[in-house]
Amino acid sequence: MKFFDLERSPELRQFLKDKISVLALLVLVILYIAILFADFFAVYDKNYSKRSLSYSPPSNVYFIDELGEFTKPYTYNWVRTFNKDTLSIEYKQDREHKYYLKFFTRGFEYKFLGLFKCTRHFVGVENGGELYLLGLDINGRDNFSRILYGGRISLTIGFLALFISFPIGLLYGGISGYIGGVLDNIMMRFAEAIMSIPSFYLLIILAAILPSGMTSSQRFTLITVILAFIGWAGFARVVRGMVLSIKTQDYVKSAITTGCSKSRIILKHILPQTSSYVIIAMALSVPSFILAESGLSFLGLGIQQPDASWGNMLKEAQEFANIIYRPWLLTPGFLIFVAVLSYNLIGDTIRDILDPKSKIKT
């Protein structure tokens, strides 16, 4: 395919004409840049915590001083007090001390992808100041920084699962459809048995029996494998149906008469013809993996605290009081919605472009 060649690909030009899909792609690019350089954009380290200010609201950033003139952006620290009349905790700004924001500030030292060291943050605040762009959680951890670090898990698990499930489904469906006969029946019955397993309940059961002493990275790996294991069967069945049609084409029969091996025919002549469907299926499958991980983490069966993912961060917002009085805790859920919607919009557009039937209609 020449889908990614702008000069030779009418498909890519057609995609770029769809403003909504281009906007969705831009949103995803921004999200992935943010999580890739999370150490740079995050205001605090992922282990930062200030319990004395738990549930602190977002910091107010001011650009106009008391005289009504534009000035360098600054903020005030929050002071936590207890109101004896209402028996509630209140947060007030300490107006006596003004702290200016600083950009490209020095911070803790870390290694970016293990290649080189960086000691800069995009934004910070003067010594003694505190900057909480999306407030703090119940443990006094900065929500903005945790969203960036948690996005690394929530937004990458879909691709990792695809790299496992799609090659399996592609080869499995290709072999089953090309060979046919008894082997085809056996392989398809096994795939249908996998498809009949309730996926979400299987995830809950398998995640629940994982050892409690596992690290989040180990749990993340196992969840990825679980998602991939239950995701390949449906894809394999569709590929098998496509192969049944493709193997009757003249160029496949020519390859057979020239003495090509079955493996070469499947890998070189048949499976590449399914590339349009593979691209569409991959774009539409990533959101389901993102939602599956978020659902597991929300239920407490996925990524465990203190490590962050958008799912377990959203769990804190399930209380009615938090939804009403601390709406900033809903930000992970909003980002999940935006990411899933963006993938679906892109996937639908690619399907409309690559679907032969839609081309005939146009």
XYZ file of C-alpha atoms in Angstrom:
362
model
C 0.000 0.000 0.000
C 1.001 3.601 -0.563
C -1.296 5.024 2.091
C 1.494 6.901 3.848
C 2.993 8.416 0.677
C 1.504 11.905 0.420
C 2.440 12.459 -3.230
C 1.230 9.098 -4.512
C -1.542 8.331 -2.055
C -5.014 9.765 -2.680
C -6.068 8.017 0.529
C -3.742 10.132 2.648
C -4.842 13.320 0.886
C -8.434 12.338 1.542
C -7.635 11.752 5.208
C -5.991 15.168 5.530
C -9.091 16.801 4.073
C -11.149 15.486 6.987
C -10.642 18.268 9.545
C -12.190 16.325 12.419
C -9.867 13.368 11.923
C -6.836 15.623 11.577
C -7.846 17.356 14.810
C -8.217 13.964 16.522
C -4.772 12.949 15.274
C -3.315 16.220 16.561
C -4.879 15.597 19.973
C -3.315 12.128 20.137
C 0.075 13.497 19.073
C -0.095 16.064 21.879
C -1.056 13.398 24.418
C 1.768 11.071 23.404
C 4.328 13.881 23.391
C 3.161 14.846 26.887
C 3.565 11.333 28.305
C 6.809 10.689 26.435
C 8.360 13.780 28.007
C 6.436 13.469 31.268
C 9.565 14.109 33.320
C 9.987 17.435 31.542
C 6.374 18.635 31.644
C 5.544 17.370 35.130
C 5.847 19.973 37.852
C 6.807 17.431 40.516
C 8.340 14.008 40.780
C 5.909 11.105 40.578
C 6.705 10.281 44.222
C 5.978 13.804 45.478
C 3.458 13.992 48.309
C 2.304 16.661 50.766
C -0.337 15.086 52.987
C -0.906 18.288 54.949
C -2.601 19.720 51.835
C -4.563 16.654 50.708
C -7.420 17.511 48.349
C -5.937 20.959 47.809
C -7.686 22.725 44.892
C -5.746 23.785 41.775
C -3.448 26.742 42.210
C -4.672 30.044 40.823
C -2.190 31.595 38.401
C -2.401 35.372 38.017
C -1.136 37.525 35.173
C -2.368 40.874 36.509
C -1.129 42.389 39.770
C -3.031 44.349 42.385
C -2.612 47.564 40.399
C -4.265 46.062 37.314
C -1.060 45.836 35.310
C 0.263 42.812 33.427
C 3.106 41.074 35.193
C 4.995 37.814 35.287
C 2.657 34.906 36.140
C 2.536 34.261 39.871
C 0.584 32.249 42.404
C -0.140 32.030 46.119
C 0.261 29.005 48.360
C -2.780 27.332 49.865
C -3.292 27.312 53.634
C -5.445 24.573 55.101
C -7.735 25.579 57.970
C -10.584 24.012 59.921
C -13.851 25.899 60.146
C -15.330 25.240 63.571
C -18.696 26.678 62.588
C -19.269 24.420 59.572
C -16.993 21.606 60.831
C -15.303 21.484 57.438
C -11.807 21.898 56.046
C -11.233 25.036 54.024
C -8.392 26.239 51.821
C -7.410 29.873 51.670
C -4.664 31.634 49.749
C -1.761 33.102 51.646
C -1.847 36.578 50.154
C 1.186 37.743 52.103
C 3.645 35.828 49.946
C 3.665 35.964 46.165
C 5.584 33.324 44.181
C 6.457 33.838 40.530
C 6.429 31.003 38.016
C 9.712 30.003 36.413
C 10.076 28.248 33.082
C 12.761 25.709 32.150
C 13.734 25.432 35.785
C 16.239 23.046 37.268
C 14.743 20.071 39.038
C 15.681 16.583 40.090
C 18.034 14.635 37.871
C 16.674 11.782 35.763
C 17.590 9.782 32.709
C 15.470 10.165 29.606
C 14.914 6.675 28.132
C 18.218 5.730 29.774
C 20.171 7.658 27.131
C 21.070 11.000 28.671
C 20.431 13.064 31.770
C 18.146 16.059 31.972
C 17.685 18.426 34.897
C 15.016 20.737 33.519
C 11.293 21.184 33.998
C 9.042 23.114 31.673
C 7.466 25.099 34.488
C 8.163 25.530 38.170
C 7.830 28.091 40.931
C 10.162 30.089 43.124
C 11.630 28.499 46.232
C 8.974 28.159 48.900
C 6.151 28.288 46.394
C 3.781 25.489 45.463
C 2.171 24.992 42.064
C -0.657 22.473 41.726
C -2.171 22.848 38.267
C -4.842 20.198 38.883
C -4.871 20.121 42.657
C -3.838 17.288 44.958
C -5.375 13.903 45.684
C -6.231 12.381 49.048
C -2.574 11.545 49.668
C -1.332 15.013 48.764
C 0.069 13.964 45.367
C 0.062 16.343 42.419
C -2.680 15.257 40.003
C -1.163 16.985 36.972
C 2.172 15.183 37.335
C 0.492 11.835 38.040
C -1.718 12.209 34.951
C 1.385 12.546 32.790
C 3.083 9.516 34.362
C -0.144 7.491 34.437
C -0.759 8.187 30.766
C 2.345 6.202 29.930
C 0.500 3.078 31.040
C -3.014 3.925 29.884
C -2.018 5.053 26.389
C 0.660 2.445 25.631
C -1.026 -0.728 26.819
C -3.171 -0.787 23.681
C -0.161 -0.856 21.362
C 1.615 -3.517 23.398
C -1.473 -5.720 23.299
C -1.795 -5.165 19.544
C 1.806 -6.247 18.944
C 0.941 -9.565 20.598
C -2.616 -10.261 19.463
C -2.546 -9.065 15.856
C 0.434 -11.148 14.629
C -1.141 -14.198 16.276
C -4.558 -13.513 14.765
C -3.098 -12.705 11.355
C -1.062 -15.898 11.102
C -3.726 -18.052 12.730
C -6.470 -16.830 10.406
C -4.192 -16.962 7.361
C -3.160 -20.581 7.963
C -6.699 -21.682 8.792
C -8.251 -20.047 5.723
C -5.577 -21.162 3.268
C -5.250 -24.803 4.334
C -8.965 -25.363 4.966
C -10.508 -28.763 5.536
C -10.388 -30.507 8.901
C -7.600 -28.275 10.226
C -9.678 -25.210 9.411
C -12.652 -26.595 11.338
C -10.541 -27.441 14.367
C -8.798 -24.071 14.423
C -12.038 -22.123 14.026
C -13.794 -24.102 16.773
C -10.914 -23.252 19.103
C -11.092 -19.581 18.128
C -14.850 -19.578 18.717
C -14.284 -21.114 22.149
C -11.926 -18.247 22.986
C -14.463 -15.728 21.687
C -17.235 -17.237 23.832
C -15.356 -16.439 27.044
C -16.757 -13.245 28.628
C -13.718 -11.051 28.240
C -14.312 -8.561 31.019
C -15.147 -11.222 33.599
C -12.086 -13.197 32.537
C -9.958 -10.108 33.081
C -11.417 -9.624 36.545
C -10.828 -13.259 37.522
C -7.283 -13.412 36.195
C -6.329 -10.029 37.625
C -7.815 -10.944 41.002
C -5.739 -14.115 41.339
C -2.465 -12.378 40.539
C -0.044 -12.485 43.491
C -0.361 -9.453 45.737
C 3.411 -9.029 45.930
C 3.787 -8.332 42.220
C 5.197 -4.990 41.161
C 3.124 -2.715 38.945
C 5.432 -3.359 36.001
C 4.934 -7.119 36.359
C 1.191 -6.672 36.759
C 1.153 -4.358 33.725
C 2.924 -7.022 31.645
C 0.497 -9.754 32.689
C -2.546 -7.577 32.041
C -1.177 -6.828 28.573
C -0.756 -10.538 27.866
C -4.272 -11.230 29.151
C -5.756 -8.542 26.929
C -3.842 -9.885 23.943
C -4.887 -13.475 24.652
C -8.603 -12.687 24.505
C -8.299 -10.242 21.612
C -6.821 -12.281 18.785
C -9.635 -14.771 18.111
C -12.186 -12.408 16.579
C -9.518 -10.817 14.407
C -8.314 -14.249 13.248
C -11.811 -15.250 12.200
C -12.248 -12.175 10.000
C -8.805 -12.709 8.438
C -9.703 -16.324 7.742
C -12.826 -15.211 5.833
C -10.761 -12.780 3.770
C -8.162 -15.453 2.993
C -10.862 -17.830 1.747
C -11.741 -15.227 -0.871
C -8.167 -14.145 -1.696
C -6.803 -17.665 -2.250
C -9.099 -18.119 -5.263
C -7.478 -15.183 -7.092
C -5.436 -15.847 -10.230
C -2.127 -14.546 -8.834
C -2.358 -17.005 -5.929
C -3.035 -19.885 -8.330
C -0.055 -18.741 -10.393
C 2.145 -18.828 -7.316
C 0.983 -22.365 -6.587
C 1.767 -23.554 -10.129
C 5.277 -22.064 -9.934
C 6.008 -24.230 -6.908
C 5.932 -21.639 -4.127
C 5.686 -23.092 -0.637
C 2.527 -22.651 1.397
C 4.301 -20.458 3.934
C 5.582 -18.155 1.180
C 2.162 -17.930 -0.453
C 0.519 -17.076 2.869
C 3.143 -14.521 3.974
C 3.991 -12.938 0.614
C 0.847 -13.174 -1.496
C -2.200 -13.487 0.766
C -1.678 -11.718 4.079
C -0.437 -8.447 2.509
C -3.806 -8.179 0.748
C -5.471 -7.901 4.161
C -3.447 -4.791 5.080
C -6.397 -2.424 4.639
C -8.477 -4.339 7.147
C -5.513 -4.699 9.515
C -4.980 -0.925 9.611
C -8.661 -0.324 10.276
C -8.878 -3.038 12.938
C -5.777 -1.790 14.737
C -7.051 1.787 14.863
C -10.411 0.632 16.232
C -8.962 -1.899 18.701
C -6.688 0.433 20.649
C -9.630 2.185 22.398
C -10.999 -1.132 23.679
C -7.634 -2.002 25.230
C -7.411 1.448 26.830
C -10.899 1.056 28.297
C -10.133 -2.480 29.515
C -7.030 -1.354 31.408
C -8.828 1.679 32.808
C -11.735 -0.486 33.936
C -9.465 -2.973 35.687
C -7.468 -0.241 37.403
C -10.684 1.522 38.395
C -11.856 -1.690 40.072
C -8.528 -2.039 41.854
C -7.456 -5.081 39.850
C -5.046 -3.387 37.466
C -2.235 -0.987 38.206
C -1.943 -0.583 41.958
C -1.187 2.472 44.040
C 1.158 4.277 44.479
C 1.830 3.820 40.738
C -0.508 5.843 38.598
C -2.755 5.046 35.674
C -5.768 6.989 34.520
C -8.036 4.181 35.685
C -6.914 4.038 39.314
C -6.753 7.855 39.466
C -10.369 8.034 38.320
C -11.363 5.668 41.121
C -10.955 8.503 43.601
C -13.618 10.515 41.793
C -16.344 7.901 42.241
C -17.472 9.487 45.498
C -20.327 11.924 45.069
C -18.687 14.546 47.310
C -15.546 14.519 45.178
C -17.541 14.954 41.973
C -19.346 17.989 43.406
C -16.584 19.686 45.363
C -13.413 18.419 43.655
C -14.218 18.187 39.929
C -10.521 18.317 39.002
C -10.346 14.659 40.060
C -12.441 13.818 36.963
C -9.640 14.920 34.625
C -8.336 11.334 34.022
C -11.820 10.277 32.946
C -12.036 13.210 30.558
C -8.659 12.272 29.046
C -9.774 8.652 28.623
C -12.865 9.921 26.816
C -10.793 12.215 24.576
C -8.250 9.495 23.705
C -10.905 6.861 22.932
C -12.987 9.311 20.894
C -9.928 10.410 18.910
C -8.993 6.825 18.059
C -12.568 6.033 17.023
C -12.781 9.118 14.795
C -9.498 8.254 13.099
C -10.474 4.599 12.735
C -13.855 5.474 11.203
C -12.256 7.826 8.701
C -9.638 5.272 7.675
C -12.387 2.677 7.268
C -14.385 5.001 5.016
C -11.283 5.682 2.913
C -10.034 2.111 2.573
C -13.402 0.362 2.311
C -13.894 -0.530 -1.371
C -17.673 -0.309 -1.052
C -17.497 3.300 0.137
C -15.249 4.111 -2.822
C -17.809 2.714 -5.236
C -20.558 4.822 -3.640
C -18.493 7.973 -3.997
